[in-house]
């Protein structure tokens, strides 16, 4: 059971980094710059600690859904896709359900 909690936290951290990479594609950073930013975000913040040492805490899961919300929000405002609205609503609902303080 604890192994799968660790595995789940790692999957959510990777998903959050992937969504962060999608958001960074809209900038003028080259691919190496985006990779550096994502590595610095993972290893330079407490995200690495909460992924490896405290996977049961809500921080990693909140990071993944906030990154997804920002990525989908950017896609909605850049491309005007109405299909992104239900995904945005789902991400916001999950952010509030995981940690209600993050909804403020």
Coordinates of N, CA and C in Angstrom, one line a residue:
X1 N 0.8 -1.2 0.0 CA 0.0 0.0 0.0 C 0.9 1.3 0.0
X2 N 1.8 1.4 0.9 CA 2.7 2.6 0.8 C 3.5 2.8 -0.5
X3 N 3.8 1.7 -1.1 CA 4.5 1.8 -2.4 C 3.7 2.5 -3.4
X4 N 2.4 2.2 -3.4 CA 1.5 2.8 -4.4 C 1.2 4.2 -4.1
X5 N 1.2 4.6 -2.9 CA 1.1 6.0 -2.5 C 2.3 6.8 -3.1
X6 N 3.5 6.2 -2.9 CA 4.7 6.8 -3.4 C 4.7 6.9 -5.0
X7 N 4.2 5.8 -5.6 CA 4.1 5.8 -7.0 C 3.1 6.8 -7.6
X8 N 2.0 6.9 -6.9 CA 1.0 7.9 -7.2 C 1.5 9.3 -7.1
X9 N 2.2 9.6 -6.0 CA 2.8 10.9 -5.9 C 3.8 11.2 -7.0
X10 N 4.6 10.3 -7.4 CA 5.5 10.5 -8.5 C 4.8 10.7 -9.8
X11 N 3.7 10.0 -10.0 CA 3.0 10.2 -11.3 C 2.3 11.6 -11.3
X12 N 1.8 12.0 -10.2 CA 1.2 13.3 -10.1 C 2.3 14.4 -10.3
X13 N 3.4 14.2 -9.7 CA 4.5 15.2 -9.9 C 5.0 15.3 -11.3
X14 N 5.1 14.1 -12.0 CA 5.4 14.1 -13.4 C 4.4 14.7 -14.3
X15 N 3.1 14.5 -13.9 CA 2.0 15.1 -14.7 C 2.0 16.6 -14.5
X16 N 2.3 17.1 -13.3 CA 2.4 18.5 -13.0 C 3.5 19.2 -13.8
X17 N 4.7 18.5 -13.8 CA 5.8 19.0 -14.6 C 5.5 19.0 -16.1
X18 N 4.7 18.0 -16.6 CA 4.4 18.0 -18.0 C 3.5 19.2 -18.3
X19 N 2.5 19.4 -17.5 CA 1.6 20.6 -17.7 C 2.4 21.9 -17.6
X20 N 3.3 21.9 -16.7 CA 4.2 23.1 -16.6 C 5.0 23.3 -17.9
X21 N 5.5 22.2 -18.5 CA 6.2 22.3 -19.7 C 5.3 22.7 -20.9
X22 N 4.0 22.3 -20.8 CA 3.1 22.8 -21.8 C 2.8 24.3 -21.7
X23 N 2.8 24.8 -20.5 CA 2.6 26.2 -20.3 C 3.8 27.0 -20.7
X24 N 5.0 26.4 -20.5 CA 6.2 27.1 -20.9 C 6.4 27.1 -22.4
X25 N 5.7 26.3 -23.1 CA 5.9 26.3 -24.6 C 5.4 27.6 -25.2
X26 N 4.5 28.3 -24.5 CA 4.0 29.6 -25.0 C 5.0 30.7 -24.9
X27 N 6.1 30.5 -24.2 CA 7.1 31.5 -24.0 C 8.2 31.4 -25.1
X28 N 9.1 32.3 -25.1 CA 10.2 32.2 -26.2 C 11.4 31.4 -25.7
X29 N 11.2 30.6 -24.6 CA 12.3 29.8 -24.1 C 12.6 28.7 -25.1
X30 N 13.9 28.4 -25.3 CA 14.2 27.2 -26.1 C 13.9 25.9 -25.2
X31 N 14.0 24.8 -25.8 CA 13.7 23.5 -25.1 C 14.6 23.3 -24.0
X32 N 15.9 23.7 -24.1 CA 16.8 23.5 -23.0 C 16.5 24.4 -21.9
X33 N 16.0 25.6 -22.1 CA 15.6 26.5 -21.1 C 14.4 26.0 -20.3
X34 N 13.4 25.4 -21.1 CA 12.2 24.9 -20.4 C 12.6 23.7 -19.6
X35 N 13.5 22.9 -20.1 CA 14.0 21.7 -19.3 C 14.6 22.2 -18.0
X36 N 15.5 23.2 -18.1 CA 16.1 23.8 -16.9 C 15.1 24.3 -15.9
X37 N 14.1 25.0 -16.4 CA 13.1 25.6 -15.5 C 12.3 24.4 -14.8
X38 N 12.0 23.4 -15.5 CA 11.3 22.3 -14.9 C 12.1 21.5 -13.9
X39 N 13.4 21.3 -14.2 CA 14.3 20.7 -13.2 C 14.5 21.5 -12.0
X40 N 14.7 22.9 -12.2 CA 14.8 23.8 -11.1 C 13.6 23.8 -10.2
X41 N 12.4 23.7 -10.9 CA 11.2 23.7 -10.1 C 11.0 22.4 -9.3
X42 N 11.4 21.3 -9.8 CA 11.3 20.1 -9.1 C 12.4 19.9 -8.0
X43 N 13.6 20.2 -8.3 CA 14.7 20.0 -7.3 C 15.0 21.2 -6.5
X44 N 14.6 22.4 -6.9 CA 14.9 23.6 -6.2 C 13.8 24.1 -5.3
X45 N 12.7 23.4 -5.3 CA 11.6 23.7 -4.3 C 11.3 22.5 -3.4
X46 N 10.3 22.6 -2.6 CA 9.9 21.5 -1.8 C 9.2 20.4 -2.5
X47 N 9.0 20.6 -3.8 CA 8.2 19.5 -4.5 C 9.0 18.2 -4.5
X48 N 10.3 18.2 -4.6 CA 11.0 17.0 -4.5 C 10.8 16.3 -3.2
X49 N 10.9 17.1 -2.1 CA 10.8 16.5 -0.8 C 9.4 15.9 -0.6
X50 N 8.3 16.6 -1.0 CA 7.0 16.1 -0.8 C 6.7 15.0 -1.7
X51 N 7.3 14.9 -2.8 CA 7.2 13.7 -3.7 C 7.8 12.5 -3.2
X52 N 9.0 12.6 -2.6 CA 9.8 11.4 -2.2 C 9.5 11.1 -0.7
X53 N 9.5 12.1 0.2 CA 9.5 11.8 1.6 C 8.1 11.9 2.2
X54 N 7.2 12.7 1.7 CA 5.9 12.9 2.2 C 4.8 12.8 1.1
X55 N 4.7 11.6 0.5 CA 3.8 11.5 -0.6 C 2.3 11.5 -0.2
X56 N 2.0 11.3 1.1 CA 0.6 11.4 1.5 C 0.1 12.8 1.7
X57 N 1.0 13.7 1.7 CA 0.5 15.1 1.9 C -0.1 15.6 0.5
X58 N -0.9 16.7 0.6 CA -1.6 17.1 -0.5 C -0.8 18.0 -1.5
X59 N 0.4 18.4 -1.2 CA 1.1 19.4 -1.9 C 1.4 18.9 -3.4
X60 N 1.8 17.7 -3.6 CA 2.1 17.2 -4.9 C 0.8 17.2 -5.8
X61 N -0.3 16.7 -5.2 CA -1.5 16.6 -6.0 C -2.0 18.0 -6.3
X62 N -1.9 18.9 -5.4 CA -2.3 20.3 -5.6 C -1.5 20.9 -6.8
X63 N -0.2 20.7 -6.7 CA 0.7 21.2 -7.8 C 0.3 20.6 -9.1
X64 N 0.0 19.4 -9.2 CA -0.4 18.8 -10.5 C -1.7 19.5 -11.0
X65 N -2.7 19.7 -10.2 CA -3.9 20.2 -10.7 C -3.8 21.7 -10.9
X66 N -3.0 22.4 -10.1 CA -2.8 23.9 -10.4 C -2.1 24.0 -11.8
X67 N -1.1 23.2 -12.0 CA -0.4 23.2 -13.3 C -1.3 22.9 -14.4
X68 N -2.2 21.9 -14.3 CA -3.2 21.6 -15.3 C -4.2 22.7 -15.5
X69 N -4.6 23.4 -14.4 CA -5.5 24.5 -14.5 C -4.9 25.7 -15.3
X70 N -3.6 26.0 -15.0 CA -2.9 27.1 -15.7 C -2.7 26.7 -17.2
X71 N -2.4 25.5 -17.4 CA -2.2 25.1 -18.8 C -3.5 25.1 -19.6
X72 N -4.6 24.6 -19.1 CA -5.8 24.6 -19.8 C -6.4 26.1 -19.9
X73 N -6.2 26.9 -18.8 CA -6.6 28.2 -18.9 C -5.9 29.0 -19.9
X74 N -4.6 28.8 -20.1 CA -3.9 29.4 -21.1 C -4.3 29.0 -22.5
X75 N -4.6 27.7 -22.6 CA -5.1 27.2 -23.9 C -6.5 27.8 -24.2
X76 N -7.3 28.0 -23.2 CA -8.7 28.6 -23.5 C -8.5 30.0 -23.9
X77 N -7.7 30.8 -23.3 CA -7.5 32.2 -23.6 C -6.7 32.4 -24.9
X78 N -5.8 31.5 -25.2 CA -5.0 31.7 -26.4 C -5.8 31.2 -27.7
X79 N -6.5 30.1 -27.5 CA -7.1 29.5 -28.7 C -8.6 29.6 -28.7
X80 N -9.2 30.0 -27.6 CA -10.6 30.2 -27.5 C -11.4 29.0 -27.6
X81 N -10.9 27.9 -27.1 CA -11.5 26.6 -27.2 C -12.5 26.4 -26.1
X82 N -13.8 26.3 -26.4 CA -14.8 26.1 -25.4 C -14.7 24.7 -24.7
X83 N -14.1 23.8 -25.4 CA -13.9 22.5 -24.8 C -13.0 22.5 -23.6
X84 N -12.3 23.5 -23.4 CA -11.4 23.6 -22.2 C -12.2 24.0 -21.0
X85 N -13.3 24.6 -21.1 CA -14.1 25.0 -19.9 C -14.5 23.9 -19.0
X86 N -15.0 22.8 -19.4 CA -15.2 21.7 -18.5 C -14.0 21.1 -17.8
X87 N -12.9 21.1 -18.5 CA -11.6 20.7 -17.9 C -11.2 21.7 -16.9
X88 N -11.3 23.0 -17.2 CA -11.0 24.0 -16.2 C -11.8 23.9 -15.0
X89 N -13.1 23.7 -15.1 CA -14.0 23.5 -14.0 C -13.6 22.3 -13.2
X90 N -13.3 21.2 -13.8 CA -12.9 20.0 -13.1 C -11.6 20.2 -12.3
X91 N -10.6 20.9 -13.0 CA -9.3 21.1 -12.3 C -9.6 22.0 -11.1
X92 N -10.4 23.1 -11.2 CA -10.7 24.0 -10.1 C -11.4 23.2 -9.0
X93 N -12.3 22.4 -9.3 CA -13.0 21.6 -8.3 C -12.1 20.6 -7.6
X94 N -11.2 20.0 -8.3 CA -10.2 19.1 -7.7 C -9.2 19.9 -6.8
X95 N -8.8 21.1 -7.2 CA -8.0 22.0 -6.4 C -8.6 22.3 -5.0
X96 N -9.9 22.6 -5.1 CA -10.7 22.9 -3.9 C -10.9 21.7 -3.0
X97 N -11.2 20.6 -3.7 CA -11.5 19.3 -2.9 C -10.2 18.8 -2.3
X98 N -9.1 18.9 -2.9 CA -7.8 18.4 -2.4 C -7.4 19.3 -1.2
X99 N -7.4 20.6 -1.4 CA -7.0 21.5 -0.3 C -7.9 22.8 -0.4
X100 N -8.9 22.9 0.4 CA -9.8 24.0 0.3 C -9.2 25.4 0.3
X101 N -8.1 25.5 1.1 CA -7.4 26.8 1.2 C -6.9 27.3 -0.2
X102 N -6.5 26.4 -1.1 CA -6.0 26.7 -2.4 C -7.1 27.3 -3.3
X103 N -8.3 27.2 -2.9 CA -9.4 27.8 -3.7 C -9.6 29.2 -3.5
X104 N -9.0 29.8 -2.5 CA -9.2 31.2 -2.1 C -8.4 32.1 -3.1

